[in-house]
Short mmCIF file of N, CA and C in Angstrom, two decimals:
data_model
loop_
_atom_site.label_atom_id
_atom_site.label_comp_id
_atom_site.label_asym_id
_atom_site.label_seq_id
_atom_site.Cartn_x
_atom_site.Cartn_y
_atom_site.Cartn_z
N MET A 269 71.01 217.88 196.05
CA MET A 269 71.65 216.61 196.35
C MET A 269 72.78 216.36 195.35
N TYR A 270 73.81 215.71 195.81
CA TYR A 270 74.96 215.40 194.97
C TYR A 270 74.68 214.18 194.11
N GLY A 271 75.40 214.11 192.97
CA GLY A 271 75.41 212.88 192.20
C GLY A 271 76.23 211.86 192.98
N LYS A 272 76.02 210.58 192.73
CA LYS A 272 76.70 209.53 193.50
C LYS A 272 78.22 209.63 193.40
N ALA A 273 78.75 209.86 192.20
CA ALA A 273 80.21 209.94 192.03
C ALA A 273 80.78 211.12 192.80
N HIS A 274 80.09 212.25 192.76
CA HIS A 274 80.54 213.44 193.49
C HIS A 274 80.51 213.18 195.00
N LEU A 275 79.46 212.55 195.47
CA LEU A 275 79.33 212.25 196.89
C LEU A 275 80.42 211.27 197.33
N GLU A 276 80.69 210.25 196.52
CA GLU A 276 81.74 209.30 196.86
C GLU A 276 83.10 209.99 196.94
N GLU A 277 83.37 210.91 196.03
CA GLU A 277 84.64 211.65 196.06
C GLU A 277 84.74 212.49 197.33
N LYS A 278 83.65 213.13 197.69
CA LYS A 278 83.62 213.94 198.90
C LYS A 278 83.83 213.08 200.15
N LEU A 279 83.20 211.92 200.18
CA LEU A 279 83.37 210.99 201.30
C LEU A 279 84.80 210.46 201.36
N LEU A 280 85.39 210.15 200.22
CA LEU A 280 86.77 209.66 200.18
C LEU A 280 87.71 210.70 200.78
N ARG A 281 87.59 211.93 200.35
CA ARG A 281 88.48 212.99 200.86
C ARG A 281 88.29 213.21 202.35
N ALA A 282 87.04 213.26 202.79
CA ALA A 282 86.75 213.50 204.20
C ALA A 282 87.27 212.35 205.06
N LEU A 283 87.10 211.13 204.59
CA LEU A 283 87.55 209.97 205.34
C LEU A 283 89.07 209.90 205.39
N ALA A 284 89.73 210.17 204.28
CA ALA A 284 91.20 210.17 204.26
C ALA A 284 91.75 211.19 205.25
N GLU A 285 91.15 212.36 205.29
CA GLU A 285 91.58 213.40 206.23
C GLU A 285 91.34 212.96 207.67
N ALA A 286 90.19 212.37 207.94
CA ALA A 286 89.86 211.91 209.29
C ALA A 286 90.82 210.80 209.74
N ILE A 287 91.20 209.92 208.83
CA ILE A 287 92.14 208.84 209.18
C ILE A 287 93.50 209.42 209.52
N ARG A 288 93.95 210.41 208.75
CA ARG A 288 95.24 211.06 209.05
C ARG A 288 95.22 211.67 210.45
N GLU A 289 94.10 212.23 210.84
CA GLU A 289 93.99 212.89 212.15
C GLU A 289 94.00 211.90 213.31
N LEU A 290 93.78 210.62 213.06
CA LEU A 290 93.79 209.63 214.13
C LEU A 290 95.17 209.47 214.75
N GLU A 291 96.21 209.67 213.97
CA GLU A 291 97.60 209.54 214.43
C GLU A 291 97.87 208.18 215.07
N ASP A 292 97.29 207.15 214.49
CA ASP A 292 97.52 205.78 214.95
C ASP A 292 98.71 205.23 214.16
N PRO A 293 99.75 204.75 214.83
CA PRO A 293 100.93 204.25 214.11
C PRO A 293 100.61 203.08 213.17
N ARG A 294 99.55 202.34 213.44
CA ARG A 294 99.18 201.22 212.56
C ARG A 294 98.66 201.73 211.21
N LEU A 295 98.32 203.02 211.15
CA LEU A 295 97.75 203.59 209.93
C LEU A 295 98.74 204.50 209.21
N PHE A 296 100.00 204.45 209.62
CA PHE A 296 101.01 205.37 209.09
C PHE A 296 101.16 205.29 207.58
N LEU A 297 101.29 204.12 207.03
CA LEU A 297 101.47 203.96 205.58
C LEU A 297 100.20 203.39 204.95
N LEU A 298 99.10 204.07 205.16
CA LEU A 298 97.81 203.62 204.66
C LEU A 298 97.24 204.67 203.71
N THR A 299 96.67 204.21 202.61
CA THR A 299 96.05 205.10 201.64
C THR A 299 94.62 204.65 201.39
N VAL A 300 93.69 205.59 201.42
CA VAL A 300 92.31 205.29 201.03
C VAL A 300 92.28 205.39 199.51
N GLU A 301 92.13 204.26 198.83
CA GLU A 301 92.20 204.22 197.37
C GLU A 301 90.87 204.56 196.71
N SER A 302 89.78 204.06 197.26
CA SER A 302 88.46 204.36 196.69
C SER A 302 87.38 204.04 197.70
N VAL A 303 86.20 204.54 197.44
CA VAL A 303 85.03 204.22 198.25
C VAL A 303 83.87 203.91 197.31
N ARG A 304 82.97 203.08 197.75
CA ARG A 304 81.75 202.76 196.99
C ARG A 304 80.58 202.83 197.95
N LEU A 305 79.62 203.66 197.64
CA LEU A 305 78.41 203.77 198.43
C LEU A 305 77.38 202.80 197.88
N SER A 306 76.78 202.01 198.75
CA SER A 306 75.76 201.05 198.29
C SER A 306 74.58 201.81 197.70
N PRO A 307 73.81 201.18 196.83
CA PRO A 307 72.67 201.86 196.20
C PRO A 307 71.68 202.47 197.19
N ASP A 308 71.51 201.83 198.36
CA ASP A 308 70.58 202.37 199.36
C ASP A 308 71.25 203.37 200.31
N GLY A 309 72.57 203.58 200.15
CA GLY A 309 73.30 204.55 200.97
C GLY A 309 73.59 204.10 202.38
N ARG A 310 73.35 202.83 202.68
CA ARG A 310 73.54 202.35 204.05
C ARG A 310 74.95 201.86 204.36
N VAL A 311 75.71 201.51 203.32
CA VAL A 311 77.06 200.97 203.53
C VAL A 311 78.04 201.71 202.62
N LEU A 312 79.14 202.15 203.22
CA LEU A 312 80.22 202.75 202.45
C LEU A 312 81.39 201.77 202.50
N SER A 313 81.68 201.13 201.37
CA SER A 313 82.84 200.23 201.28
C SER A 313 84.06 201.10 201.04
N VAL A 314 85.04 200.96 201.93
CA VAL A 314 86.25 201.78 201.89
C VAL A 314 87.42 200.86 201.55
N TYR A 315 88.02 201.08 200.38
CA TYR A 315 89.12 200.25 199.91
C TYR A 315 90.43 200.95 200.24
N VAL A 316 91.26 200.28 201.04
CA VAL A 316 92.50 200.88 201.50
C VAL A 316 93.69 200.02 201.10
N GLU A 317 94.82 200.68 200.98
CA GLU A 317 96.08 199.98 200.72
C GLU A 317 97.01 200.30 201.88
N ALA A 318 97.43 199.24 202.56
CA ALA A 318 98.37 199.39 203.67
C ALA A 318 99.70 198.79 203.20
N PHE A 319 100.75 199.56 203.32
CA PHE A 319 102.04 199.11 202.82
C PHE A 319 102.79 198.22 203.80
N GLN A 320 102.22 198.07 205.00
CA GLN A 320 102.78 197.13 205.95
C GLN A 320 101.68 196.70 206.92
N GLU A 321 101.72 195.48 207.34
CA GLU A 321 100.78 194.94 208.33
C GLU A 321 99.33 195.31 208.03
N GLU A 322 98.87 194.86 206.88
CA GLU A 322 97.52 195.21 206.41
C GLU A 322 96.42 194.82 207.40
N GLU A 323 96.50 193.63 207.96
CA GLU A 323 95.43 193.19 208.87
C GLU A 323 95.36 194.07 210.12
N ARG A 324 96.52 194.48 210.63
CA ARG A 324 96.53 195.38 211.80
C ARG A 324 95.94 196.74 211.43
N ALA A 325 96.21 197.22 210.24
CA ALA A 325 95.65 198.50 209.79
C ALA A 325 94.13 198.41 209.67
N LEU A 326 93.64 197.31 209.09
CA LEU A 326 92.19 197.13 208.96
C LEU A 326 91.53 197.03 210.34
N GLU A 327 92.20 196.35 211.26
CA GLU A 327 91.69 196.24 212.63
C GLU A 327 91.62 197.63 213.29
N ALA A 328 92.64 198.44 213.09
CA ALA A 328 92.66 199.79 213.65
C ALA A 328 91.52 200.64 213.08
N LEU A 329 91.27 200.51 211.79
CA LEU A 329 90.18 201.26 211.17
C LEU A 329 88.83 200.82 211.73
N ARG A 330 88.65 199.52 211.88
CA ARG A 330 87.38 199.02 212.42
C ARG A 330 87.19 199.51 213.86
N HIS A 331 88.26 199.53 214.62
CA HIS A 331 88.21 199.99 216.01
C HIS A 331 87.86 201.48 216.09
N ALA A 332 88.30 202.25 215.11
CA ALA A 332 88.09 203.71 215.11
C ALA A 332 86.83 204.12 214.35
N GLN A 333 85.99 203.17 213.98
CA GLN A 333 84.82 203.48 213.15
C GLN A 333 83.94 204.58 213.74
N GLY A 334 83.69 204.57 215.03
CA GLY A 334 82.86 205.59 215.66
C GLY A 334 83.45 206.99 215.50
N ARG A 335 84.75 207.12 215.74
CA ARG A 335 85.41 208.43 215.57
C ARG A 335 85.40 208.86 214.11
N LEU A 336 85.57 207.91 213.21
CA LEU A 336 85.57 208.24 211.78
C LEU A 336 84.17 208.67 211.32
N LEU A 337 83.14 208.02 211.83
CA LEU A 337 81.77 208.43 211.49
C LEU A 337 81.48 209.84 212.01
N SER A 338 81.94 210.14 213.22
CA SER A 338 81.75 211.49 213.78
C SER A 338 82.45 212.52 212.91
N ALA A 339 83.66 212.20 212.47
CA ALA A 339 84.40 213.12 211.61
C ALA A 339 83.70 213.30 210.27
N LEU A 340 83.16 212.22 209.72
CA LEU A 340 82.41 212.32 208.46
C LEU A 340 81.18 213.21 208.63
N ALA A 341 80.49 213.05 209.75
CA ALA A 341 79.28 213.84 210.00
C ALA A 341 79.60 215.33 210.05
N ARG A 342 80.78 215.68 210.56
CA ARG A 342 81.18 217.09 210.61
C ARG A 342 81.56 217.63 209.24
N ARG A 343 82.05 216.76 208.35
CA ARG A 343 82.58 217.22 207.07
C ARG A 343 81.60 217.12 205.90
N VAL A 344 80.70 216.15 205.96
CA VAL A 344 79.80 215.89 204.83
C VAL A 344 78.37 215.81 205.35
N ARG A 345 77.49 216.58 204.76
CA ARG A 345 76.08 216.55 205.18
C ARG A 345 75.36 215.38 204.50
N LEU A 346 74.89 214.47 205.35
CA LEU A 346 74.13 213.32 204.86
C LEU A 346 72.90 213.14 205.73
N ARG A 347 71.86 212.67 205.13
CA ARG A 347 70.64 212.38 205.89
C ARG A 347 70.90 211.25 206.90
N ARG A 348 71.64 210.25 206.45
CA ARG A 348 71.96 209.09 207.28
C ARG A 348 73.42 208.72 207.04
N LEU A 349 74.16 208.52 208.10
CA LEU A 349 75.54 208.09 207.95
C LEU A 349 75.59 206.61 207.59
N PRO A 350 76.40 206.25 206.60
CA PRO A 350 76.50 204.83 206.24
C PRO A 350 77.38 204.08 207.23
N ARG A 351 77.18 202.79 207.29
CA ARG A 351 78.09 201.91 208.04
C ARG A 351 79.36 201.81 207.21
N LEU A 352 80.50 201.87 207.86
CA LEU A 352 81.78 201.79 207.15
C LEU A 352 82.25 200.35 207.11
N GLU A 353 82.65 199.93 205.93
CA GLU A 353 83.16 198.57 205.72
C GLU A 353 84.56 198.73 205.11
N PHE A 354 85.59 198.38 205.88
CA PHE A 354 86.97 198.54 205.42
C PHE A 354 87.46 197.26 204.77
N LEU A 355 87.98 197.41 203.56
CA LEU A 355 88.42 196.27 202.76
C LEU A 355 89.78 196.56 202.14
N PRO A 356 90.58 195.51 201.91
CA PRO A 356 91.86 195.72 201.22
C PRO A 356 91.62 196.13 199.78
N TRP A 357 92.48 196.97 199.25
CA TRP A 357 92.37 197.49 197.89
C TRP A 357 92.25 196.37 196.87
N ARG A 358 92.95 195.27 197.08
CA ARG A 358 92.92 194.17 196.11
C ARG A 358 91.53 193.53 196.01
N ALA A 359 90.64 193.80 196.98
CA ALA A 359 89.27 193.28 196.95
C ALA A 359 88.33 194.21 196.20
N SER A 360 88.86 195.33 195.72
CA SER A 360 88.04 196.33 195.03
C SER A 360 87.47 195.77 193.73
N PRO A 361 86.17 196.06 193.47
CA PRO A 361 85.60 195.62 192.19
C PRO A 361 86.25 196.37 191.03
N ALA A 362 86.35 195.74 189.91
CA ALA A 362 87.01 196.35 188.74
C ALA A 362 86.27 197.56 188.23
#
């Protein structure tokens, strides 16, 4: 099993790649800045920075959650896939 920090890094990379593959114009200038896995592993908080129309980008991510979870399942082996929670980077804990 991975350490939590290693797993979060792996999830961040896999998710960033999956988002790029969506080819949604609302996500064109979007960066996945960090992720935080809840202690029970049920929720992955994904902190993103959108350089334009942030609310539309967050809406697009929420709409694509099923496809993103499928992409994560192909890239990272987990016992249970977490629910994805997309948040603006400025809401990231220090």
